[in-house]
RNA sequence: UAGGACGUCGGCAAGCGGUAAGCCACCGGGUUUUGAUCCCGGCAUUCGCAGGUUCGAAUCCUGCCGUCCUAGCCA
């Protein structure tokens, strides 16, 4: 697998420009990681691994307003789960605050930075627009000495927030607005989660980021496309003071996934407005949400690796992620039977009280997965959706007079139906063919349909949660005017089935154990609500490929 | 009507002047005690459009068109 970034790195190594690759993942600890972050971490981590380099974790904690230790712990937990091991201790931009300040002093002394006392609104006003140049600040030509004094005072906390700011002196008529004397330090009274009240001034991203990289010897600083416009700044700051190394920034397209949102702002809103049950809601694209939903770290790594890296703004269909996890779980998940929407099926010619036992394979594609015993009786649960009074053409499942196979067990033919007062089937009756024990008839007769079932004498009650797209629209980056993301919420993104039935074996499942429920999909025992033996709760990770749904949906 | 970036199959994405990889989706067909899995086959005479250079262009040049990013003391 090669992409433009790996090509650049291979070239740098071959030409001797770089001896050892150093990459980093620089999250701001102000939220939990999502699958978009996974693309960034995995890119940095796998590149370091492939090229025999070093990968580090560094918190970009330059804004005390919204950062916290809770998120730091969350990020590390998610990263460990994902399988990205960073070199040494996590780094913090806040560890470099003293050095940053020294470099700011260096800029001031060289006449390349100045203290601006314009009000924030004035700065905005005088910055100009994409088509109009900005206007110089009246304070732009202060002497280095005066700037030094003012800067020290600002550092000492002698000014109020917003009263002044340190700015780089570049050019107010630059075509790139970001280059129009960008702010370097601003005053913040907030307590920093690591440095406490030591600092009254905090460095801005553009000023700090390249320096953080330079201090750590980062060779290739990878970031997303929206920072492309920032690269001239990244370079300017590095080129105007004496730094220990000279990193280079490269930009790639961030991940956009269909039917979900990927910005921290939006995710936070979903949580705060209770549209989801927290950051680890199984519908969230957060790593902890996906983990709870049942995705494996392997599946996320595979997915990220498969979608590739480029500079094209694209939207990946979430179905592709589903394909990846299905492929993995098909190979690894043990098969079990569960009836999501149960209806009684009673065998009228079954010997009263008889229990039959069958041996069922745990995974038809993997003999090493072994077998389990399942008990059968004349009183069963079957899937309500597997019966139809008036079936369409090509229907293989239960219908009046129709013979189907009960998986691993017997052929049965529907004979009678009991309806409830509102006319819906309430119980099904059938006869079974004793000769078909094991699921095959000695006369060689074929049945097209095979359905799953549970014996009423030992089936266990369970809660099963079915998940679907969080949003009904694929591209959540394109909203209609005057609409917000909540206008696109899928009302059926979760469906809770409290009356489901599962095999006895499933009641003993451990939290986070995954299974394939025959004909229903892949499920995981919920990490928070599932309790072995007392309260089985399963989340649907993803359904099985459903060819029948496609056939049934066609006009024919 | 500024600057930057990007436009290859429905969705991703290779391709780097020698005549369009792969994956998903989709469409057939086979196997099947999961309408699952698995297997076989099909799926861009064409690379945003128009010119040009060349024996030869998705790849080079020119001009258009479209999309995204940028006017936080956020990152």
PDB file of N, CA and C (backbone and C1' of nucleotides) in Angstrom, chain B residues 7-26:
ATOM      1  P     G B   7      -7.244  15.171  -7.910  1.00  0.00           P
ATOM      2  O5'   G B   7      -8.817  14.909  -7.851  1.00  0.00           O
ATOM      3  C5'   G B   7      -9.479  14.128  -8.812  1.00  0.00           C
ATOM      4  C4'   G B   7     -10.834  14.725  -9.078  1.00  0.00           C
ATOM      5  C3'   G B   7     -11.346  14.369 -10.472  1.00  0.00           C
ATOM      6  O3'   G B   7     -12.513  13.557 -10.376  1.00  0.00           O
ATOM      7  C1'   G B   7     -11.472  16.737 -10.047  1.00  0.00           C
ATOM      8  P     U B   8     -12.532  12.095  -9.838  1.00  0.00           P
ATOM      9  O5'   U B   8     -11.713  11.333 -10.972  1.00  0.00           O
ATOM     10  C5'   U B   8     -12.138  11.431 -12.327  1.00  0.00           C
ATOM     11  C4'   U B   8     -11.736  10.195 -13.076  1.00  0.00           C
ATOM     12  C3'   U B   8     -12.297   8.887 -12.530  1.00  0.00           C
ATOM     13  O3'   U B   8     -13.626   8.664 -12.973  1.00  0.00           O
ATOM     14  C1'   U B   8      -9.995   8.625 -12.915  1.00  0.00           C
ATOM     15  P     C B   9     -14.710   8.179 -11.919  1.00  0.00           P
ATOM     16  O5'   C B   9     -15.469   6.958 -12.594  1.00  0.00           O
ATOM     17  C5'   C B   9     -16.835   7.062 -13.054  1.00  0.00           C
ATOM     18  C4'   C B   9     -17.365   5.662 -13.166  1.00  0.00           C
ATOM     19  C3'   C B   9     -18.107   5.166 -11.929  1.00  0.00           C
ATOM     20  O3'   C B   9     -19.523   5.039 -12.171  1.00  0.00           O
ATOM     21  C1'   C B   9     -16.595   3.530 -12.804  1.00  0.00           C
ATOM     22  P     G B  10     -20.373   6.283 -12.448  1.00  0.00           P
ATOM     23  O5'   G B  10     -21.247   6.016 -11.149  1.00  0.00           O
ATOM     24  C5'   G B  10     -22.259   6.907 -10.746  1.00  0.00           C
ATOM     25  C4'   G B  10     -22.617   6.500  -9.338  1.00  0.00           C
ATOM     26  C3'   G B  10     -21.444   6.560  -8.373  1.00  0.00           C
ATOM     27  O3'   G B  10     -21.268   7.851  -7.833  1.00  0.00           O
ATOM     28  C1'   G B  10     -22.491   4.447  -8.195  1.00  0.00           C
ATOM     29  P     G B  11     -19.785   8.292  -7.309  1.00  0.00           P
ATOM     30  O5'   G B  11     -19.594   7.384  -6.019  1.00  0.00           O
ATOM     31  C5'   G B  11     -20.330   7.660  -4.826  1.00  0.00           C
ATOM     32  C4'   G B  11     -19.683   6.931  -3.679  1.00  0.00           C
ATOM     33  C3'   G B  11     -18.183   7.145  -3.576  1.00  0.00           C
ATOM     34  O3'   G B  11     -17.890   8.359  -2.902  1.00  0.00           O
ATOM     35  C1'   G B  11     -18.634   4.844  -3.419  1.00  0.00           C
ATOM     36  P     C B  12     -16.430   8.984  -3.054  1.00  0.00           P
ATOM     37  O5'   C B  12     -15.541   7.975  -2.216  1.00  0.00           O
ATOM     38  C5'   C B  12     -14.171   7.941  -2.446  1.00  0.00           C
ATOM     39  C4'   C B  12     -13.564   6.825  -1.643  1.00  0.00           C
ATOM     40  C3'   C B  12     -12.112   6.613  -1.989  1.00  0.00           C
ATOM     41  O3'   C B  12     -11.287   7.495  -1.239  1.00  0.00           O
ATOM     42  C1'   C B  12     -13.228   4.561  -2.187  1.00  0.00           C
ATOM     43  P     A B  13     -10.294   8.469  -2.013  1.00  0.00           P
ATOM     44  O5'   A B  13      -9.322   7.428  -2.749  1.00  0.00           O
ATOM     45  C5'   A B  13      -8.730   6.364  -2.007  1.00  0.00           C
ATOM     46  C4'   A B  13      -8.137   5.362  -2.961  1.00  0.00           C
ATOM     47  C3'   A B  13      -7.174   5.944  -3.969  1.00  0.00           C
ATOM     48  O3'   A B  13      -5.905   6.101  -3.357  1.00  0.00           O
ATOM     49  C1'   A B  13      -8.656   4.412  -5.036  1.00  0.00           C
ATOM     50  P     A B  14      -4.681   6.722  -4.174  1.00  0.00           P
ATOM     51  O5'   A B  14      -4.192   5.419  -4.931  1.00  0.00           O
ATOM     52  C5'   A B  14      -3.211   5.529  -5.911  1.00  0.00           C
ATOM     53  C4'   A B  14      -2.983   4.161  -6.485  1.00  0.00           C
ATOM     54  C3'   A B  14      -2.119   4.180  -7.725  1.00  0.00           C
ATOM     55  O3'   A B  14      -0.754   4.136  -7.336  1.00  0.00           O
ATOM     56  C1'   A B  14      -4.020   2.860  -8.135  1.00  0.00           C
ATOM     57  P     G B  15       0.194   5.387  -7.596  1.00  0.00           P
ATOM     58  O5'   G B  15       0.434   5.347  -9.151  1.00  0.00           O
ATOM     59  C5'   G B  15       0.627   4.099  -9.805  1.00  0.00           C
ATOM     60  C4'   G B  15      -0.009   4.190 -11.171  1.00  0.00           C
ATOM     61  C3'   G B  15       0.592   5.283 -12.042  1.00  0.00           C
ATOM     62  O3'   G B  15       1.688   4.683 -12.739  1.00  0.00           O
ATOM     63  C1'   G B  15      -1.803   5.183 -12.204  1.00  0.00           C
ATOM     64  P     C B  16       2.418   5.401 -13.973  1.00  0.00           P
ATOM     65  O5'   C B  16       2.129   6.952 -13.868  1.00  0.00           O
ATOM     66  C5'   C B  16       2.393   7.838 -14.968  1.00  0.00           C
ATOM     67  C4'   C B  16       3.495   8.809 -14.568  1.00  0.00           C
ATOM     68  C3'   C B  16       4.817   8.076 -14.294  1.00  0.00           C
ATOM     69  O3'   C B  16       5.750   8.157 -15.346  1.00  0.00           O
ATOM     70  C1'   C B  16       4.119   9.394 -12.383  1.00  0.00           C
ATOM     71  P     G B  17       6.332   9.386 -16.141  1.00  0.00           P
ATOM     72  O5'   G B  17       5.654   9.185 -17.591  1.00  0.00           O
ATOM     73  C5'   G B  17       4.367   9.653 -17.920  1.00  0.00           C
ATOM     74  C4'   G B  17       4.047   9.198 -19.277  1.00  0.00           C
ATOM     75  C3'   G B  17       4.918   8.092 -19.860  1.00  0.00           C
ATOM     76  O3'   G B  17       4.178   6.883 -19.784  1.00  0.00           O
ATOM     77  C1'   G B  17       4.373   9.814 -21.474  1.00  0.00           C
ATOM     78  P     G B  18       4.918   5.499 -19.593  1.00  0.00           P
ATOM     79  O5'   G B  18       4.166   4.593 -20.654  1.00  0.00           O
ATOM     80  C5'   G B  18       2.749   4.535 -20.707  1.00  0.00           C
ATOM     81  C4'   G B  18       2.360   3.854 -22.013  1.00  0.00           C
ATOM     82  C3'   G B  18       2.661   2.358 -22.025  1.00  0.00           C
ATOM     83  O3'   G B  18       1.432   1.716 -22.333  1.00  0.00           O
ATOM     84  C1'   G B  18       3.700   3.498 -23.884  1.00  0.00           C
ATOM     85  P     U B  19       1.116   0.242 -21.914  1.00  0.00           P
ATOM     86  O5'   U B  19      -0.465   0.140 -22.182  1.00  0.00           O
ATOM     87  C5'   U B  19      -1.369   1.008 -21.463  1.00  0.00           C
ATOM     88  C4'   U B  19      -2.170   1.799 -22.468  1.00  0.00           C
ATOM     89  C3'   U B  19      -3.148   0.974 -23.303  1.00  0.00           C
ATOM     90  O3'   U B  19      -4.445   1.431 -22.977  1.00  0.00           O
ATOM     91  C1'   U B  19      -1.915   2.553 -24.633  1.00  0.00           C
ATOM     92  P     A B  20      -5.593   0.578 -22.398  1.00  0.00           P
ATOM     93  O5'   A B  20      -5.356   0.742 -20.847  1.00  0.00           O
ATOM     94  C5'   A B  20      -6.217   0.044 -19.992  1.00  0.00           C
ATOM     95  C4'   A B  20      -6.130   0.707 -18.671  1.00  0.00           C
ATOM     96  C3'   A B  20      -6.971  -0.015 -17.618  1.00  0.00           C
ATOM     97  O3'   A B  20      -6.101  -0.943 -16.999  1.00  0.00           O
ATOM     98  C1'   A B  20      -7.284   2.359 -17.523  1.00  0.00           C
ATOM     99  P     A B  21      -6.713  -2.200 -16.372  1.00  0.00           P
ATOM    100  O5'   A B  21      -6.279  -1.969 -14.869  1.00  0.00           O
ATOM    101  C5'   A B  21      -6.948  -2.562 -13.807  1.00  0.00           C
ATOM    102  C4'   A B  21      -5.923  -3.065 -12.837  1.00  0.00           C
ATOM    103  C3'   A B  21      -6.533  -3.680 -11.596  1.00  0.00           C
ATOM    104  O3'   A B  21      -6.870  -5.035 -11.842  1.00  0.00           O
ATOM    105  C1'   A B  21      -4.922  -2.100 -10.961  1.00  0.00           C
ATOM    106  P     G B  22      -8.352  -5.527 -11.513  1.00  0.00           P
ATOM    107  O5'   G B  22      -8.359  -5.409  -9.931  1.00  0.00           O
ATOM    108  C5'   G B  22      -7.356  -6.065  -9.155  1.00  0.00           C
ATOM    109  C4'   G B  22      -7.385  -5.516  -7.745  1.00  0.00           C
ATOM    110  C3'   G B  22      -8.762  -5.487  -7.103  1.00  0.00           C
ATOM    111  O3'   G B  22      -9.100  -6.750  -6.559  1.00  0.00           O
ATOM    112  C1'   G B  22      -7.698  -3.407  -6.768  1.00  0.00           C
ATOM    113  P     C B  23     -10.664  -7.137  -6.430  1.00  0.00           P
ATOM    114  O5'   C B  23     -11.146  -6.253  -5.197  1.00  0.00           O
ATOM    115  C5'   C B  23     -10.586  -6.462  -3.901  1.00  0.00           C
ATOM    116  C4'   C B  23     -11.151  -5.436  -2.957  1.00  0.00           C
ATOM    117  C3'   C B  23     -12.670  -5.335  -2.956  1.00  0.00           C
ATOM    118  O3'   C B  23     -13.271  -6.341  -2.160  1.00  0.00           O
ATOM    119  C1'   C B  23     -11.753  -3.171  -3.060  1.00  0.00           C
ATOM    120  P     C B  24     -14.703  -6.900  -2.553  1.00  0.00           P
ATOM    121  O5'   C B  24     -15.677  -5.696  -2.173  1.00  0.00           O
ATOM    122  C5'   C B  24     -15.828  -5.305  -0.807  1.00  0.00           C
ATOM    123  C4'   C B  24     -16.674  -4.059  -0.740  1.00  0.00           C
ATOM    124  C3'   C B  24     -18.048  -4.159  -1.396  1.00  0.00           C
ATOM    125  O3'   C B  24     -18.978  -4.777  -0.536  1.00  0.00           O
ATOM    126  C1'   C B  24     -17.014  -2.142  -2.039  1.00  0.00           C
ATOM    127  P     A B  25     -20.187  -5.615  -1.161  1.00  0.00           P
ATOM    128  O5'   A B  25     -20.970  -4.522  -2.013  1.00  0.00           O
ATOM    129  C5'   A B  25     -21.734  -3.511  -1.362  1.00  0.00           C
ATOM    130  C4'   A B  25     -22.328  -2.586  -2.407  1.00  0.00           C
ATOM    131  C3'   A B  25     -23.167  -3.266  -3.468  1.00  0.00           C
ATOM    132  O3'   A B  25     -24.488  -3.496  -3.017  1.00  0.00           O
ATOM    133  C1'   A B  25     -21.682  -1.746  -4.492  1.00  0.00           C
ATOM    134  P     C B  26     -25.267  -4.807  -3.503  1.00  0.00           P
ATOM    135  O5'   C B  26     -25.446  -4.539  -5.065  1.00  0.00           O
ATOM    136  C5'   C B  26     -26.182  -3.411  -5.528  1.00  0.00           C
ATOM    137  C4'   C B  26     -26.029  -3.290  -7.019  1.00  0.00           C
ATOM    138  C3'   C B  26     -26.334  -4.554  -7.795  1.00  0.00           C
ATOM    139  O3'   C B  26     -27.724  -4.713  -8.004  1.00  0.00           O
ATOM    140  C1'   C B  26     -24.310  -3.629  -8.579  1.00  0.00           C
TER     141        C B  26
END
